[in-house]
Short mmCIF file of C-alpha atoms in Angstrom, two decimals:
data_model
loop_
_atom_site.label_atom_id
_atom_site.label_comp_id
_atom_site.label_asym_id
_atom_site.label_seq_id
_atom_site.Cartn_x
_atom_site.Cartn_y
_atom_site.Cartn_z
CA MET A 811 18.60 -9.68 -13.20
CA GLU A 812 16.24 -10.62 -10.70
CA TYR A 813 12.35 -10.20 -11.69
CA LEU A 814 10.41 -6.72 -10.00
CA SER A 815 7.19 -5.28 -10.71
CA THR A 816 5.38 -2.88 -9.41
CA THR A 817 1.67 -4.27 -10.91
CA THR A 818 1.43 -7.43 -8.75
CA LEU A 819 -1.33 -8.24 -7.78
CA ASP A 820 -22.45 -10.37 3.41
CA ILE A 821 -21.17 -7.86 5.71
CA MET A 822 -22.61 -4.60 4.45
CA LYS A 823 -24.41 -5.02 1.50
CA ARG A 824 -23.79 -2.97 -1.40
CA ARG A 825 -26.70 -0.99 -1.38
CA GLU A 826 -24.98 0.66 2.07
CA PHE A 827 -22.42 2.04 0.05
CA LEU A 828 -23.60 5.44 -0.75
CA LYS A 829 -24.66 5.56 3.19
CA TYR A 830 -21.45 5.32 4.21
CA MET A 831 -20.05 7.88 1.03
CA GLY A 832 -22.27 10.46 2.35
CA LEU A 833 -22.45 13.96 1.19
CA GLY A 834 -18.88 14.92 1.59
CA THR A 835 -16.92 17.91 2.43
CA ALA A 836 -16.08 20.79 0.19
CA ALA A 837 -12.35 20.57 -0.98
CA VAL A 838 -9.68 23.31 0.68
CA ALA A 839 -6.84 24.34 -0.57
CA LEU A 840 -3.38 23.86 1.31
CA ASP A 841 -0.93 26.87 1.23
CA SER A 842 2.10 25.66 -0.57
CA CYS A 843 5.37 26.60 1.69
CA THR A 844 7.41 25.34 -1.43
CA PRO A 845 10.54 27.74 -1.88
CA GLU A 846 10.58 29.52 -5.03
CA SER A 847 13.36 28.08 -6.56
CA VAL A 848 11.69 24.71 -6.08
CA LYS A 849 8.42 25.95 -7.72
CA LYS A 850 10.21 27.09 -11.07
CA GLU A 851 11.40 23.81 -11.50
CA SER A 852 8.80 21.34 -10.42
CA THR A 853 5.86 23.55 -11.97
CA SER A 854 7.49 22.85 -14.91
CA ASN A 855 6.66 18.94 -15.27
CA LYS A 856 3.00 19.32 -15.78
CA GLU A 857 0.05 22.10 -15.16
CA LEU A 858 -2.49 21.12 -12.55
CA ARG A 859 -5.28 22.85 -12.15
CA GLY A 860 -8.01 22.68 -9.02
CA LYS A 861 -7.54 21.94 -5.35
CA MET A 862 -6.74 19.23 -3.46
CA LEU A 863 -9.56 17.01 -1.78
CA GLN A 864 -9.46 17.35 2.23
CA ASN A 865 -12.13 15.20 3.96
CA TYR A 866 -10.20 16.51 7.19
CA PRO A 867 -9.09 20.23 7.55
CA GLY A 868 -5.17 20.14 6.79
CA VAL A 869 -4.61 16.78 5.57
CA GLY A 870 -4.75 16.44 1.57
CA ILE A 871 -6.59 13.38 1.29
CA LEU A 872 -3.31 11.99 -0.65
CA GLY A 873 -0.64 10.71 1.19
CA TYR A 874 2.93 9.57 0.10
CA GLY A 875 3.81 5.90 1.07
CA CYS A 876 7.42 6.45 1.21
CA MET A 877 8.16 2.33 0.72
CA ARG A 878 9.00 2.63 -2.64
CA TRP A 879 11.42 5.14 -3.79
CA PRO A 880 12.76 5.60 -7.17
CA GLN A 881 16.41 3.82 -7.62
CA LYS A 882 19.63 4.24 -10.09
CA ARG A 883 22.67 2.27 -10.36
CA ASN A 884 25.61 3.59 -8.72
CA GLU A 885 29.11 3.50 -9.83
CA GLN A 886 29.81 -0.16 -8.51
CA GLY A 887 26.24 -1.24 -10.31
CA ARG A 888 24.14 -1.06 -7.24
CA ASN A 889 20.52 -0.54 -6.95
CA VAL A 890 20.50 2.85 -4.65
CA VAL A 891 17.64 5.22 -3.78
CA ASP A 892 18.07 8.27 -5.90
CA GLN A 893 17.94 10.86 -3.59
CA GLU A 894 18.11 13.86 -6.08
CA GLU A 895 14.93 12.28 -7.67
CA VAL A 896 12.86 11.49 -4.25
CA ASN A 897 13.68 15.52 -3.58
CA ARG A 898 11.65 16.95 -6.80
CA LEU A 899 8.92 14.19 -6.17
CA VAL A 900 8.81 15.84 -2.98
CA ASP A 901 8.72 19.21 -4.06
CA PHE A 902 5.85 19.00 -6.55
CA ALA A 903 3.78 16.82 -4.12
CA LEU A 904 3.67 19.47 -1.12
CA GLU A 905 3.28 22.27 -4.13
CA HIS A 906 0.30 20.32 -5.03
CA GLY A 907 -1.03 19.74 -1.58
CA VAL A 908 -0.01 16.51 -0.90
CA ASN A 909 1.20 16.98 2.80
CA TYR A 910 1.34 13.62 4.46
CA TYR A 911 4.30 11.26 4.39
CA ASP A 912 4.54 7.50 5.55
CA THR A 913 7.72 6.23 6.34
CA ALA A 914 8.77 3.44 9.01
CA PRO A 915 12.06 2.73 10.63
CA SER A 916 12.16 -1.19 8.50
CA TYR A 917 11.56 0.32 5.18
CA ILE A 918 14.09 0.19 2.32
CA GLY A 919 16.68 -1.99 4.54
CA GLY A 920 16.31 0.83 7.07
CA GLU A 921 17.15 3.88 5.30
CA CYS A 922 13.63 4.81 4.49
CA GLU A 923 13.73 7.75 7.35
CA ARG A 924 16.67 9.25 6.64
CA ILE A 925 16.10 9.08 2.70
CA THR A 926 12.47 11.15 3.68
CA SER A 927 13.92 13.60 6.01
CA GLU A 928 16.56 14.83 3.49
CA ALA A 929 13.98 15.51 1.29
CA LEU A 930 10.97 16.79 3.89
CA ASN A 931 13.75 18.69 5.49
CA ARG A 932 14.30 21.09 2.81
CA HIS A 933 10.90 22.66 3.62
CA PRO A 934 9.32 24.16 6.62
CA ARG A 935 8.16 21.80 9.19
CA GLU A 936 4.77 22.89 9.33
CA SER A 937 4.66 22.06 5.83
CA TRP A 938 4.70 18.76 6.06
CA LEU A 939 3.02 15.69 8.50
CA LEU A 940 5.21 13.12 9.58
CA ALA A 941 3.90 9.40 9.84
CA THR A 942 6.25 7.11 11.54
CA LYS A 943 5.76 3.79 13.41
CA LEU A 944 6.91 1.83 16.31
CA SER A 945 8.16 -1.19 13.83
CA ALA A 946 9.14 -3.45 16.79
CA PHE A 947 8.57 -7.16 16.28
CA GLY A 948 9.86 -10.45 18.42
CA ASN A 949 11.24 -9.92 21.85
CA THR A 950 10.52 -6.42 22.28
CA THR A 951 12.23 -4.31 25.03
CA TYR A 952 11.10 -0.99 26.66
CA ASP A 953 14.58 0.38 25.89
CA GLY A 954 14.51 -0.53 22.24
CA CYS A 955 11.36 0.50 21.70
CA VAL A 956 11.88 3.98 23.30
CA THR A 957 15.19 4.06 21.49
CA MET A 958 13.33 3.16 18.12
CA TYR A 959 10.96 6.01 19.06
CA ARG A 960 14.14 8.89 19.55
CA ARG A 961 15.25 7.94 16.95
CA SER A 962 12.65 8.49 14.24
CA MET A 963 12.40 12.51 15.98
CA GLU A 964 16.07 12.28 15.70
CA ILE A 965 16.53 11.45 11.87
CA PHE A 966 13.59 13.52 11.06
CA LYS A 967 14.56 16.24 13.12
CA THR A 968 11.96 16.92 15.04
CA ASP A 969 10.29 17.59 18.63
CA TYR A 970 7.03 15.40 17.49
CA ILE A 971 5.48 13.22 15.41
CA ASP A 972 2.21 14.28 13.63
CA TYR A 973 1.16 10.25 13.51
CA TYR A 974 2.54 7.74 15.36
CA LEU A 975 1.64 3.84 14.66
CA LEU A 976 2.00 0.52 16.23
CA HIS A 977 3.14 -1.35 13.18
CA SER A 978 1.23 -4.07 11.95
CA VAL A 979 -1.18 -5.03 14.99
CA PRO A 980 -3.28 -8.38 14.22
CA ASN A 981 -5.30 -8.47 17.77
CA GLU A 982 -5.08 -7.81 21.36
CA ASN A 983 -3.01 -10.43 22.10
CA ASP A 984 -0.02 -9.09 19.89
CA LEU A 985 -0.26 -5.66 20.84
CA ASN A 986 -0.33 -6.83 24.50
CA ASN A 987 2.91 -8.84 23.67
CA ARG A 988 4.66 -6.31 22.03
CA PHE A 989 3.92 -3.29 23.71
CA ALA A 990 1.47 -3.31 26.65
CA ARG A 991 3.53 -5.70 29.15
CA ILE A 992 6.75 -3.62 28.73
CA GLY A 993 5.14 -0.46 29.45
CA ILE A 994 5.47 1.10 26.14
CA MET A 995 1.69 2.15 26.10
CA ASP A 996 1.79 4.01 28.86
CA PHE A 997 4.91 5.80 27.62
CA LEU A 998 3.07 6.03 24.21
CA LEU A 999 0.25 7.76 26.13
CA LYS A 1000 2.28 10.16 28.05
CA GLU A 1001 4.05 11.17 24.55
CA ARG A 1002 0.79 12.29 23.02
CA GLU A 1003 -0.02 14.66 26.52
CA LEU A 1004 2.93 15.97 26.04
CA GLY A 1005 2.29 16.66 22.38
CA HIS A 1006 5.14 14.92 21.11
CA ILE A 1007 2.75 12.46 19.59
CA ARG A 1008 0.13 14.65 17.69
CA ASN A 1009 -2.08 11.06 17.08
CA LEU A 1010 -1.35 7.88 18.00
CA GLY A 1011 -2.72 4.97 16.25
CA PHE A 1012 -1.76 1.70 14.78
CA SER A 1013 -2.02 -0.13 10.94
CA PHE A 1014 -3.92 -3.17 11.08
CA HIS A 1015 -3.78 -6.45 8.77
CA GLY A 1016 -5.66 -9.42 10.44
CA ASN A 1017 -9.06 -11.00 11.07
CA LYS A 1018 -12.60 -9.60 12.19
CA GLU A 1019 -12.39 -11.02 15.58
CA GLY A 1020 -9.04 -9.55 16.16
CA PHE A 1021 -10.15 -5.89 14.84
CA ASP A 1022 -12.65 -6.23 17.23
CA GLU A 1023 -10.60 -6.61 20.10
CA LEU A 1024 -8.62 -3.46 19.02
CA MET A 1025 -12.24 -1.27 19.11
CA VAL A 1026 -12.73 -2.41 22.49
CA LEU A 1027 -9.42 -0.79 23.46
CA HIS A 1028 -10.23 2.31 22.12
CA ASP A 1029 -12.27 2.85 25.39
CA LYS A 1030 -8.87 2.51 26.99
CA TYR A 1031 -6.51 4.17 24.33
CA ARG A 1032 -8.73 6.58 22.51
CA TRP A 1033 -6.61 5.47 18.85
CA ASP A 1034 -6.76 8.91 16.62
CA PHE A 1035 -6.42 7.09 13.74
CA VAL A 1036 -6.19 3.67 12.35
CA GLN A 1037 -4.84 2.56 9.19
CA ILE A 1038 -6.39 -0.41 7.13
CA GLN A 1039 -6.00 -1.73 3.72
CA MET A 1040 -9.09 -0.53 1.54
CA ASN A 1041 -9.74 -0.82 -2.35
CA TYR A 1042 -12.54 -2.14 -4.42
CA ILE A 1043 -10.88 -5.28 -4.70
CA ASP A 1044 -10.48 -5.86 -0.54
CA TRP A 1045 -14.21 -4.49 -0.23
CA GLU A 1046 -15.57 -7.32 -0.23
CA ASN A 1047 -13.27 -10.00 -1.21
CA ALA A 1048 -10.45 -9.39 0.91
CA GLY A 1049 -7.71 -12.14 0.64
CA GLY A 1050 -6.35 -14.92 2.97
CA ARG A 1051 -7.98 -14.61 6.37
CA ASN A 1052 -8.14 -10.90 6.15
CA ALA A 1053 -11.16 -9.06 7.35
CA PRO A 1054 -13.29 -7.25 4.50
CA ALA A 1055 -12.62 -3.44 4.31
CA ASN A 1056 -16.58 -2.88 4.28
CA TYR A 1057 -16.41 -4.73 7.81
CA LEU A 1058 -13.40 -2.41 9.05
CA TYR A 1059 -14.66 0.81 7.71
CA ALA A 1060 -17.87 0.30 9.16
CA GLU A 1061 -16.82 -0.07 12.63
CA LEU A 1062 -14.22 2.39 12.61
CA ASP A 1063 -17.11 5.06 10.90
CA LYS A 1064 -19.45 3.67 13.69
CA ARG A 1065 -16.83 4.96 16.26
CA GLU A 1066 -15.89 8.06 14.28
CA ILE A 1067 -12.43 7.13 14.31
CA PRO A 1068 -10.36 8.79 11.30
CA ILE A 1069 -9.12 6.45 8.65
CA ILE A 1070 -5.58 6.06 6.95
CA ILE A 1071 -5.59 3.86 3.79
CA MET A 1072 -2.98 1.59 2.89
CA GLU A 1073 -2.62 -0.36 -0.63
CA PRO A 1074 -5.83 1.79 -2.30
CA LEU A 1075 -3.88 0.17 -5.41
CA ARG A 1076 -3.27 -3.18 -3.82
CA GLY A 1077 0.07 -3.07 -4.42
CA GLY A 1078 0.11 -1.69 -8.05
CA ALA A 1079 -2.22 -4.34 -9.45
CA LEU A 1080 -5.26 -2.12 -9.85
CA ALA A 1081 -3.70 -0.08 -12.01
CA ASP A 1082 -3.20 -2.92 -14.40
CA ILE A 1083 -5.86 -5.09 -14.66
CA PRO A 1084 -6.97 -8.07 -17.46
CA ALA A 1085 -7.64 -6.18 -20.37
CA GLN A 1086 -11.36 -7.46 -20.96
CA VAL A 1087 -12.06 -6.14 -17.25
CA ALA A 1088 -10.20 -2.46 -18.43
CA ASP A 1089 -12.60 -2.29 -21.24
CA GLN A 1090 -15.38 -2.03 -19.11
CA LEU A 1091 -13.72 1.14 -17.59
CA LYS A 1092 -12.25 2.66 -20.70
CA GLU A 1093 -15.56 2.16 -21.82
CA ARG A 1094 -17.06 4.10 -19.39
CA GLU A 1095 -14.19 7.01 -19.09
CA PRO A 1096 -11.71 6.75 -22.12
CA GLU A 1097 -9.91 9.84 -21.05
CA ARG A 1098 -9.50 8.44 -17.08
CA SER A 1099 -6.17 6.24 -16.28
CA ILE A 1100 -7.43 2.69 -14.68
CA ALA A 1101 -5.68 3.70 -11.39
CA SER A 1102 -7.89 6.82 -11.14
CA TRP A 1103 -10.72 4.69 -10.28
CA ALA A 1104 -9.23 3.23 -7.30
CA PHE A 1105 -8.53 6.39 -5.72
CA ARG A 1106 -11.93 7.75 -6.98
CA PHE A 1107 -13.41 4.57 -4.69
CA VAL A 1108 -11.76 4.95 -1.68
CA GLY A 1109 -11.85 9.18 -1.91
CA SER A 1110 -15.40 8.53 -2.29
CA PHE A 1111 -15.33 7.87 1.58
CA PRO A 1112 -15.77 10.87 4.46
CA ARG A 1113 -14.37 8.71 7.32
CA VAL A 1114 -11.09 8.46 5.18
CA LYS A 1115 -8.97 11.11 6.31
CA CYS A 1116 -5.62 10.27 3.82
CA ALA A 1117 -4.89 7.40 0.95
CA LEU A 1118 -1.40 6.20 0.59
CA SER A 1119 0.48 5.63 -2.22
CA GLY A 1120 3.91 4.72 -3.15
CA MET A 1121 4.49 6.79 -6.10
CA THR A 1122 7.80 5.67 -7.44
CA TYR A 1123 7.73 7.95 -10.75
CA MET A 1124 6.60 11.55 -11.73
CA GLU A 1125 3.79 10.30 -14.31
CA HIS A 1126 2.62 7.97 -10.92
CA LEU A 1127 1.84 11.51 -8.93
CA GLN A 1128 0.83 13.45 -11.69
CA ASP A 1129 -1.86 10.98 -12.84
CA ILE A 1130 -3.04 10.74 -8.93
CA LEU A 1131 -3.01 14.16 -8.02
CA GLU A 1132 -4.90 15.06 -11.05
CA THR A 1133 -7.60 12.48 -9.58
CA PHE A 1134 -7.62 14.26 -6.27
CA MET A 1135 -7.18 17.72 -7.65
CA ASP A 1136 -11.27 18.67 -8.55
CA PHE A 1137 -12.55 15.04 -7.08
CA GLN A 1138 -15.46 13.90 -8.82
CA LYS A 1139 -16.96 11.42 -6.25
CA LEU A 1140 -18.41 7.87 -7.79
CA ASP A 1141 -22.29 8.03 -8.06
CA GLU A 1142 -24.19 4.91 -7.73
CA GLU A 1143 -23.80 3.58 -10.67
CA GLU A 1144 -19.93 3.76 -10.89
CA ASN A 1145 -19.60 1.90 -7.03
CA LYS A 1146 -21.91 -0.71 -8.98
CA LEU A 1147 -19.38 -1.10 -11.96
CA LEU A 1148 -16.42 -1.08 -9.36
CA LEU A 1149 -17.95 -3.59 -7.13
CA ASP A 1150 -19.04 -6.06 -10.27
CA ILE A 1151 -15.19 -5.64 -11.86
CA ALA A 1152 -13.85 -6.61 -8.35
CA ASP A 1153 -16.36 -10.05 -8.57
CA GLN A 1154 -14.75 -10.74 -11.70
CA MET A 1155 -11.03 -9.76 -11.01
CA VAL A 1156 -11.97 -12.53 -8.05
CA ASN A 1157 -11.97 -15.31 -10.54
CA TYR A 1158 -8.61 -14.47 -12.15
CA PRO A 1159 -5.58 -17.01 -10.81
CA LEU A 1160 -4.11 -14.26 -9.51
CA VAL A 1161 -1.79 -14.22 -6.02
CA ASN A 1162 -3.07 -11.29 -3.58
CA CYS A 1163 0.73 -10.29 -3.27
CA THR A 1164 1.62 -6.81 -2.99
CA THR A 1165 5.03 -6.75 -3.09
CA CYS A 1166 5.40 -5.51 0.17
CA ASN A 1167 8.82 -7.82 0.50
CA TYR A 1168 7.96 -8.83 4.08
CA CYS A 1169 8.41 -12.33 3.35
CA MET A 1170 11.87 -11.49 2.34
CA PRO A 1171 15.05 -12.91 2.63
CA CYS A 1172 13.82 -16.15 2.23
CA PRO A 1173 16.33 -18.78 3.75
CA TYR A 1174 16.58 -20.70 0.82
CA GLY A 1175 17.42 -17.97 -1.30
CA ILE A 1176 13.93 -18.16 -3.13
CA ASN A 1177 12.61 -15.00 -5.16
CA ILE A 1178 9.18 -15.16 -3.81
CA PRO A 1179 7.51 -12.12 -4.47
CA GLY A 1180 9.63 -11.72 -7.75
CA ILE A 1181 7.60 -15.13 -8.65
CA PHE A 1182 4.35 -14.19 -7.83
CA ALA A 1183 4.99 -10.83 -9.86
CA PHE A 1184 6.36 -12.56 -12.77
CA TYR A 1185 2.91 -15.21 -12.74
CA ASN A 1186 0.29 -12.32 -12.09
CA ASP A 1187 1.54 -10.13 -14.65
CA ASN A 1188 1.41 -12.85 -17.03
CA VAL A 1189 -2.28 -13.51 -16.12
CA ILE A 1190 -3.04 -9.92 -16.62
CA ALA A 1191 -1.25 -9.41 -19.85
CA GLY A 1192 -2.91 -12.23 -21.18
CA THR A 1193 0.20 -14.37 -21.98
CA TYR A 1194 -0.72 -16.80 -19.04
CA VAL A 1195 -1.13 -20.09 -20.81
CA ARG A 1196 -4.51 -21.60 -20.47
CA SER A 1197 -4.99 -24.95 -22.25
CA LYS A 1198 -3.71 -26.77 -24.91
CA GLU A 1199 -6.16 -26.03 -26.65
CA GLN A 1200 -5.84 -22.99 -26.88
CA LYS A 1201 -4.17 -20.83 -30.21
CA ASN A 1202 -0.24 -21.45 -30.56
CA TYR A 1203 -0.25 -23.01 -27.72
CA ASN A 1204 3.50 -24.64 -28.42
CA ARG A 1205 4.53 -21.23 -29.04
CA ALA A 1206 2.94 -19.44 -25.74
CA ARG A 1207 4.39 -22.65 -24.04
CA ARG A 1208 8.21 -22.00 -25.13
CA LYS A 1209 7.65 -18.09 -24.54
CA TYR A 1210 6.29 -18.79 -21.21
CA LEU A 1211 8.75 -20.77 -20.25
CA LEU A 1212 11.94 -18.74 -21.72
CA ALA A 1213 11.06 -15.49 -20.05
CA TYR A 1214 10.48 -17.33 -16.51
CA ASN A 1215 14.04 -18.86 -16.56
CA GLU A 1216 15.38 -15.32 -17.59
CA ALA A 1217 13.14 -13.43 -14.89
CA ILE A 1218 13.83 -15.70 -12.09
CA SER A 1219 17.20 -17.54 -11.51
CA THR A 1220 17.29 -20.86 -11.50
CA VAL A 1221 18.11 -21.76 -8.09
CA ARG A 1222 15.84 -19.17 -7.01
CA GLN A 1223 12.68 -20.55 -8.50
CA ALA A 1224 9.73 -21.95 -6.70
CA ASP A 1225 10.57 -25.51 -6.83
CA HIS A 1226 13.03 -24.96 -4.50
CA CYS A 1227 10.68 -24.21 -1.79
CA ILE A 1228 10.52 -26.91 1.38
CA SER A 1229 7.27 -25.10 2.57
CA CYS A 1230 9.14 -24.14 6.12
CA ARG A 1231 6.44 -21.32 5.91
CA ARG A 1232 8.67 -18.73 7.89
CA CYS A 1233 7.31 -16.75 5.19
CA GLU A 1234 3.88 -16.96 6.10
CA ARG A 1235 4.46 -15.35 9.74
CA GLU A 1236 5.15 -12.60 8.00
CA CYS A 1237 2.71 -11.72 5.46
CA PRO A 1238 0.15 -8.96 5.76
CA GLN A 1239 -1.86 -10.27 3.17
CA ASN A 1240 -2.21 -13.74 5.01
CA ILE A 1241 -1.13 -15.37 2.14
CA ARG A 1242 -0.43 -19.25 2.05
CA ILE A 1243 2.93 -18.81 0.08
CA ALA A 1244 3.86 -22.17 0.33
CA ASP A 1245 0.61 -23.19 -1.49
CA GLU A 1246 0.75 -20.91 -3.87
CA LEU A 1247 4.75 -21.37 -4.87
CA ARG A 1248 3.69 -25.15 -4.94
CA ARG A 1249 1.09 -24.59 -7.42
CA ILE A 1250 2.87 -22.36 -9.56
CA ASP A 1251 5.47 -24.82 -9.76
CA ARG A 1252 2.87 -27.37 -10.78
CA TYR A 1253 1.86 -25.53 -13.43
CA ILE A 1254 5.51 -24.58 -14.62
CA GLU A 1255 6.28 -28.59 -14.69
CA SER A 1256 2.76 -28.90 -16.61
CA LEU A 1257 4.09 -26.86 -19.36
CA LYS A 1258 7.64 -28.59 -19.21
CA ARG A 1259 6.31 -32.02 -19.06
CA GLU A 1260 3.46 -30.89 -22.01
CA THR A 1261 0.92 -32.23 -19.18
CA LEU A 1262 -1.27 -29.29 -19.22
CA GLU A 1263 -4.91 -29.91 -19.64
#
């Protein structure tokens, strides 16, 4: 079976961090609208106490990213989404104050909205906030975009969308080509005026120059919110050509634009960090999970309206809920510790992949996210072979090569990349995918030929 993993992985000075953390606001409880029959079932999982943090009234700061719902094998042996388990997760989340659900027409092979709707529509409409996207790419048309928008409302059986996003907009030129030139921006502004869109915004991956262009457009479009990638690694050390999160946060904060956070765990990488780094956090707070530190980081910023997490399993959901209920903001010393750890993490030879799968399918069959996940997981686990001089080198070399061939089928390995770079146009992390595959392939070859220095 092919390798899949959820553990892949001078703008603002650090002393300015506390300025942006502010004094925060008191947590406010969300009224649960979960049916009594559901409550009895879901509360048996684990007793959670406290109130969900809210930086903005009516919106729990923990939001559900719906791109990675749990799967199971069907009768034909294929992986399919486990709808019953999705329902159970949503019931438990709603009961404990998670009311923001982030979807898109393009997620899970086009099935994300239907799956999420089935779970949410078992509850009153006023108990959940719907976020979905205009996932229109390439040669967009007015009719195509309107159809996608109407289809989302039809699937969710609603006449309004709480948070509607232009999906993955890197700059003004992209926004104009995909939306403005065909009249869709005028259409969306009218829909917002009519109340069919409660909040209009965009999700962003890109550089500072592109973000500045989109901020200038705030005067024209009045963005109600913006979704950015933010975590304690990307705060100062965003990968590829992406703008660091501290710059994005500062620009949004000074315009008082609410922020939705994606990738607070950087695709799961910050839940499973190298042992030498993790030990520093465990020494300070032995009872806290490693993942909880990442959520405390984003939750400490008052402009953050909601932080999304793709909680595939109940234990993930419960752990993160514990962090945000009876929430403890980072103090200055803890913030410094995390940013020091971020600097250490940058020195690890990891690929900045979040396993979003936007690069797939590869026209040549390469399992891009699987290769990166396997490589990253071995670096994190300490099974990455670094040198001939290391202890048990021959044993470690053989074990690594055998595991690689078992995890990634031969015809889908890195040596089959021809550097067409089609995948790089789709990567929101701006990873130079062909270069990274070549680097990994050279590493594998050095193990095979025993030429590793």
